[in-house]
CSV table of C-alpha atoms in Angstrom, one decimal:
chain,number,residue,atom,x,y,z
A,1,UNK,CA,0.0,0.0,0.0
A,2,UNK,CA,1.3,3.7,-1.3
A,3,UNK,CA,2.3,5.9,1.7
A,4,UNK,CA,-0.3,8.6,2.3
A,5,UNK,CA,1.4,11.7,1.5
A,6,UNK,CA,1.8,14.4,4.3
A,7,UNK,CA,2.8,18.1,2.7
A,8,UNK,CA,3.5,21.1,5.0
A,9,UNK,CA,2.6,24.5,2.9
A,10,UNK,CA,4.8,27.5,4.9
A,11,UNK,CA,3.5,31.2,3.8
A,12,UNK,CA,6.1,33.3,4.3
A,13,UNK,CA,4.8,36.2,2.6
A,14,UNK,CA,3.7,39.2,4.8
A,15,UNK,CA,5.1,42.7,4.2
A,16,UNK,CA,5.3,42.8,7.8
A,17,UNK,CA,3.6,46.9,7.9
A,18,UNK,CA,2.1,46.6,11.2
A,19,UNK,CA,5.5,46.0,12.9
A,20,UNK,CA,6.8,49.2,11.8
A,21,UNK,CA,10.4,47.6,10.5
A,22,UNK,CA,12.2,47.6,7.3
A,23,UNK,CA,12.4,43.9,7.7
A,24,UNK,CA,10.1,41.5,6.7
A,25,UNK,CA,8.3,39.9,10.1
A,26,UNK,CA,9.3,36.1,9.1
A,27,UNK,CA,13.2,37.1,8.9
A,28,UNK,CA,13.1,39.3,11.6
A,29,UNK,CA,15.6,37.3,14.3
A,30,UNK,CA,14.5,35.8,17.3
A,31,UNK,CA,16.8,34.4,19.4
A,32,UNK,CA,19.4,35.1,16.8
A,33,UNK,CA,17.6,33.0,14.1
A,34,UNK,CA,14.8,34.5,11.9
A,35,UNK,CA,11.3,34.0,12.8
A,36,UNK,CA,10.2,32.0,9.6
A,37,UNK,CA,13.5,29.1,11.0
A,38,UNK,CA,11.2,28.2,13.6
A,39,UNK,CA,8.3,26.6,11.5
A,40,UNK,CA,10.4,25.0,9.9
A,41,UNK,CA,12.4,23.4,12.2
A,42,UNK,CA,8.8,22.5,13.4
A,43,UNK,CA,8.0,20.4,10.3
A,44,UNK,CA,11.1,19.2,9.8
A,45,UNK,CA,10.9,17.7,12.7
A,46,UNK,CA,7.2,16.0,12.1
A,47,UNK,CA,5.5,12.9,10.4
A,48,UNK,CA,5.5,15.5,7.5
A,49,UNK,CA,6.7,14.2,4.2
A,50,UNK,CA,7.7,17.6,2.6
A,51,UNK,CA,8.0,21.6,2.9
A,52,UNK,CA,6.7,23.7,0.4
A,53,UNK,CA,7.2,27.4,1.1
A,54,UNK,CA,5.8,30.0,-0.4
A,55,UNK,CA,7.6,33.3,-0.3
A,56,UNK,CA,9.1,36.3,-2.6
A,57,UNK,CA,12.6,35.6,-1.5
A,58,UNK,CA,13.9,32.7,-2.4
A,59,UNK,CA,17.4,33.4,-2.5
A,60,UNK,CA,17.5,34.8,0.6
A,61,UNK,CA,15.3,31.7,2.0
A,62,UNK,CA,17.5,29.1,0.4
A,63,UNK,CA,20.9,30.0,1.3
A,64,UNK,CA,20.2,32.0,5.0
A,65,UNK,CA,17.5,29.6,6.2
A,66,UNK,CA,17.0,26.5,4.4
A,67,UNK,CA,21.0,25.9,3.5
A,68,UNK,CA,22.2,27.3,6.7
A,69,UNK,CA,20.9,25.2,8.8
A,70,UNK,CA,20.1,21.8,7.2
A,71,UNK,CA,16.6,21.6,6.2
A,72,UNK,CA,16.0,18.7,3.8
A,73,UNK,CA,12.5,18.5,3.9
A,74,UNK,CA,11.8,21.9,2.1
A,75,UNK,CA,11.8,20.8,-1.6
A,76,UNK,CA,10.2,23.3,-3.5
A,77,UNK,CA,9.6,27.2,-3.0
A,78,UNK,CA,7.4,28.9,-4.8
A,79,UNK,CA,6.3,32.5,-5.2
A,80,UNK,CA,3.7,34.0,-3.4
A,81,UNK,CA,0.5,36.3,-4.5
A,82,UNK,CA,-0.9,39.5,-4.1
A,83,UNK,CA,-3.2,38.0,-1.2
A,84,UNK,CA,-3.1,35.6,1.4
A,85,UNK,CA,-5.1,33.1,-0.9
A,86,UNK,CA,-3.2,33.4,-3.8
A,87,UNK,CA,-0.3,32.2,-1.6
A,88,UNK,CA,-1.8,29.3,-0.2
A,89,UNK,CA,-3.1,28.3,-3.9
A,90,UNK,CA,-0.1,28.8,-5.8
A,91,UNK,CA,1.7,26.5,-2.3
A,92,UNK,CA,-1.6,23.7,-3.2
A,93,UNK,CA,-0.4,23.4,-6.9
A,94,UNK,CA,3.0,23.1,-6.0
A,95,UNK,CA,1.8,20.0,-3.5
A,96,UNK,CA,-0.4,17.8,-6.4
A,97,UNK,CA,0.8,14.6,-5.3
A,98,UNK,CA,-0.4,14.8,-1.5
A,99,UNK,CA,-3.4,12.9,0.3
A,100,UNK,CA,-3.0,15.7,3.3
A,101,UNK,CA,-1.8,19.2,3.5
A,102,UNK,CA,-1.3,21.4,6.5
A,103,UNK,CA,-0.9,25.4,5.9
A,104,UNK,CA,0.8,27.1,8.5
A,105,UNK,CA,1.8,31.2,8.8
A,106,UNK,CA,5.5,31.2,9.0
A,107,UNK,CA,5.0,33.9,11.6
A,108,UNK,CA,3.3,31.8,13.9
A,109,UNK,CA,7.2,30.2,15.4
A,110,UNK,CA,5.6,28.5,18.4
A,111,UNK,CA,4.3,25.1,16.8
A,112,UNK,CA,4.6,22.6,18.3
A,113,UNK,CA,5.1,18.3,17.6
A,114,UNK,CA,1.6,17.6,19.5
A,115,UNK,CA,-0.5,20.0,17.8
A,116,UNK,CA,0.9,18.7,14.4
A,117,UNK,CA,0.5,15.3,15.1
A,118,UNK,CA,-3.1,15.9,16.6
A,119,UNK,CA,-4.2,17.8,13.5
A,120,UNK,CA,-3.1,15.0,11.2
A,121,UNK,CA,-4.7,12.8,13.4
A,122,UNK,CA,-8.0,15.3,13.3
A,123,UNK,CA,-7.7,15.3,9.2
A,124,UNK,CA,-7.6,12.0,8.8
A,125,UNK,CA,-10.7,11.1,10.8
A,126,UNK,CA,-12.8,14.7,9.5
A,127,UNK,CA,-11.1,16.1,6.4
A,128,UNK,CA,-10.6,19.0,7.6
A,129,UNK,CA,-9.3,20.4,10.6
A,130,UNK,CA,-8.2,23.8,12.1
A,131,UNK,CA,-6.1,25.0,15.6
A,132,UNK,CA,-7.3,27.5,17.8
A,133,UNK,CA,-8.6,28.5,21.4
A,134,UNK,CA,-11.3,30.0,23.4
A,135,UNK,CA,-11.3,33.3,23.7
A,136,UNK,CA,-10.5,34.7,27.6
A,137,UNK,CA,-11.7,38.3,26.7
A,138,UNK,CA,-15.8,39.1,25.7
A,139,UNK,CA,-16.3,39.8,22.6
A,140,UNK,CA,-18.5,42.2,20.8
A,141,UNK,CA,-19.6,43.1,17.1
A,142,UNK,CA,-19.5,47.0,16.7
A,143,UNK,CA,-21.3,48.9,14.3
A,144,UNK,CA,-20.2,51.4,11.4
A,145,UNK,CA,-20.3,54.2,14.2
A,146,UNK,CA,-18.2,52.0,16.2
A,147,UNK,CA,-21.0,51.5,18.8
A,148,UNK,CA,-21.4,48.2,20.9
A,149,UNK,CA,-24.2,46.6,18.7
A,150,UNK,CA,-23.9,42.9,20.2
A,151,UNK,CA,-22.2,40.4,22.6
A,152,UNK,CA,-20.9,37.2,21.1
A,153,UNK,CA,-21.5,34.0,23.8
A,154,UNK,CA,-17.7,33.3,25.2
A,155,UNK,CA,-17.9,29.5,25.0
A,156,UNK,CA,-18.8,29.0,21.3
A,157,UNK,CA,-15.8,31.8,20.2
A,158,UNK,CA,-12.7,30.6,19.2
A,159,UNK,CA,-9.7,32.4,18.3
A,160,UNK,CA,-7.9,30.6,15.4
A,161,UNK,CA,-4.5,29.8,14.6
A,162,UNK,CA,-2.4,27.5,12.3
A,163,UNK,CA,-1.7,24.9,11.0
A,164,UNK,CA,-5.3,24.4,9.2
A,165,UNK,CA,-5.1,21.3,7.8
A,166,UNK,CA,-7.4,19.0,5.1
A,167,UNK,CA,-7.7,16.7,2.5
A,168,UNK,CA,-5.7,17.9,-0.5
A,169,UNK,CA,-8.4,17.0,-3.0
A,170,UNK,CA,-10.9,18.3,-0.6
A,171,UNK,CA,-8.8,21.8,-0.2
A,172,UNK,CA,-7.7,22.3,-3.9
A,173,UNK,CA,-11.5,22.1,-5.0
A,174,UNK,CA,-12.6,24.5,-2.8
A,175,UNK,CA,-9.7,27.1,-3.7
A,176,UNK,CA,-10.0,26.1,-7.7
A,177,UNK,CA,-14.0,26.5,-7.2
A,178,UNK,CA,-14.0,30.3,-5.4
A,179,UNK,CA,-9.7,31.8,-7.0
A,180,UNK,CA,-11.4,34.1,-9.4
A,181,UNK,CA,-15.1,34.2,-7.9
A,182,UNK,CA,-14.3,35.8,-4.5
A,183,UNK,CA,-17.2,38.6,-3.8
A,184,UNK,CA,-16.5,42.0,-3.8
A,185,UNK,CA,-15.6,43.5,-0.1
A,186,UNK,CA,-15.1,39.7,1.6
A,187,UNK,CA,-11.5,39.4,2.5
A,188,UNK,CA,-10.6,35.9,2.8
A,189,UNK,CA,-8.2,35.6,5.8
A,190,UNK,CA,-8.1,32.2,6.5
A,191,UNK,CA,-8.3,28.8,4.6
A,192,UNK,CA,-11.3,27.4,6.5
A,193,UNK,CA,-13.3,30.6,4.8
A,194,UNK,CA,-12.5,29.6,1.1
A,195,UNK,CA,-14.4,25.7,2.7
A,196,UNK,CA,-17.0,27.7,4.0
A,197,UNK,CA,-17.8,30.0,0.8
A,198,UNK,CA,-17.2,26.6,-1.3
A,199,UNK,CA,-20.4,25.4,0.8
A,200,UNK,CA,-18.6,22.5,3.0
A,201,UNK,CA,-19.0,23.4,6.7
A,202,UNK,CA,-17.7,20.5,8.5
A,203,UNK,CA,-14.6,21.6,10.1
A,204,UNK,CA,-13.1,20.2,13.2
A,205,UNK,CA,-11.9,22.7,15.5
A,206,UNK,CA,-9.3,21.5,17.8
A,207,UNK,CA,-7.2,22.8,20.4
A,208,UNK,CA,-3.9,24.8,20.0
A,209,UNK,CA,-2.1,26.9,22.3
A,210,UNK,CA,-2.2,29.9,23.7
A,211,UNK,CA,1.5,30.2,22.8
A,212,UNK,CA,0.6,29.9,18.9
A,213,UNK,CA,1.0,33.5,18.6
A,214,UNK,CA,1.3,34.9,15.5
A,215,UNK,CA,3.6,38.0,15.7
A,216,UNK,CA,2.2,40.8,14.0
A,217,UNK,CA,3.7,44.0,15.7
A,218,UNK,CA,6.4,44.7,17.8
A,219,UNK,CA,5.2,43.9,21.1
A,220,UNK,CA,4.6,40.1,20.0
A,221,UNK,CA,8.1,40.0,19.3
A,222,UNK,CA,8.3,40.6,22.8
A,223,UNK,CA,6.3,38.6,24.1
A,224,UNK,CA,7.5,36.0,21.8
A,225,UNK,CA,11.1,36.1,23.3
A,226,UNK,CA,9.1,36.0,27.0
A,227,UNK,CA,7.8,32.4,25.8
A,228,UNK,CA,11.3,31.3,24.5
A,229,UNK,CA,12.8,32.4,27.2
A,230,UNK,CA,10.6,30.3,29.7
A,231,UNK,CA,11.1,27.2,27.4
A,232,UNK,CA,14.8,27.7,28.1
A,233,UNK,CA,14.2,27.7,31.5
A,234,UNK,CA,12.2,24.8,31.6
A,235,UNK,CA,8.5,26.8,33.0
């Protein structure tokens, strides 16, 4: 029997505007190694069979990441889009032979071996699966004038992370069915979305971790060397 094939799509993409540096977020150093090393080092680690990454620097990727230090499960890279989604389709085509893929943001340096082997644990029992947590804080929707318009109930309000994971065929179609259909004024900011607009709803939800961060702006990178530095101390 064929080996199921296990690909992790890395997006390594972002512009990085919202943390205020000339430096791209997922090379930004933490630690002394960049941001986007971490995820890797993740999968490379993992039951996961290969790495594509998707990013507009390949050079830089191949010889100060991916050369320097040893990864030889990253075997293709492949340019990004103008959008999130175009990133994550362009990594999909790149991954045609799969049975599962998991997409992870290559900003999000905290992943960990459990919650990669629990998703593809998740995705092979659901078809698609996706990380996140309960919220701690209340949540509200606001209206246009920014007024308090309604309270979302706390226990069925997850905040979600990556990896999302799925069924490649299951994935692909969804992307291939909505690529050039999305609706005007819906920004698609997650792969579960391009599932839901596709029409197929059933998506596990499992749990994360609190330390999943994604770092966005400059005070995440703090916090972010906070959590590294308690892993070093054993807390």
């Amino acid at each position: 029997m064929q080996k199921e094939k296990i690909t992790a799509i890395v997006l390594a993409g972002g512009s990085g505007k919202r943390m205020g540096a000339s430096c791209k977020k997922q090379y930004m150093l933490l630690a002394e190694r960049p941001l986007l090393y971490y995820s890797l080092y993740a999968f490379e680690k993992s039951p996961a069979d290969e790495i594509v990454l998707v990013t507009n620097e390949a050079d830089y990727c191949r010889q100060q990441i991916i050369q320097k230090y040893g990864f030889q499960k990253v075997t293709r890279i492949v340019p990004g889009g103008a959008e999130r989604y175009h990133s994550v389709y362009a990594g999909l085509t790149a991954a045609a032979d799969s049975r599962y893929v998991l997409i992870h943001d290559g900003a999000r340096p905290f992943l960990t071996q459990d919650i990669i082997n629990r998703s593809i644990e998740a995705v092979r029992l659901h078809g698609a699966c996706i990380v996140g947590m309960p919220v701690k804080d209340t949540v509200k929707i606001a209206d246009k004038e920014n007024f308090a318009a309604k309270t979302l109930p706390r226990d069925n309000v997850w905040q979600i992370q990556t990896p999302q994971t799925f069924s490649y065929p299951l994935i692909l179609d969804a992307y291939q069915s909505i690529i050039n259909k999305i609706p005007e004024g819906v920004t698609i900011t997650d792969d579960a979305m391009v599932l839901e607009y596709s029409g197929y709803t059933k998506i596990k939800l499992i749990f994360g971790s609190y330390q999943n961060i994604k770092i966005t702006t400059s005070e995440d990178l703090l916090i972010a060397e906070s959590f590294l530095k308690n892993r070093e101390q054993g807390c």
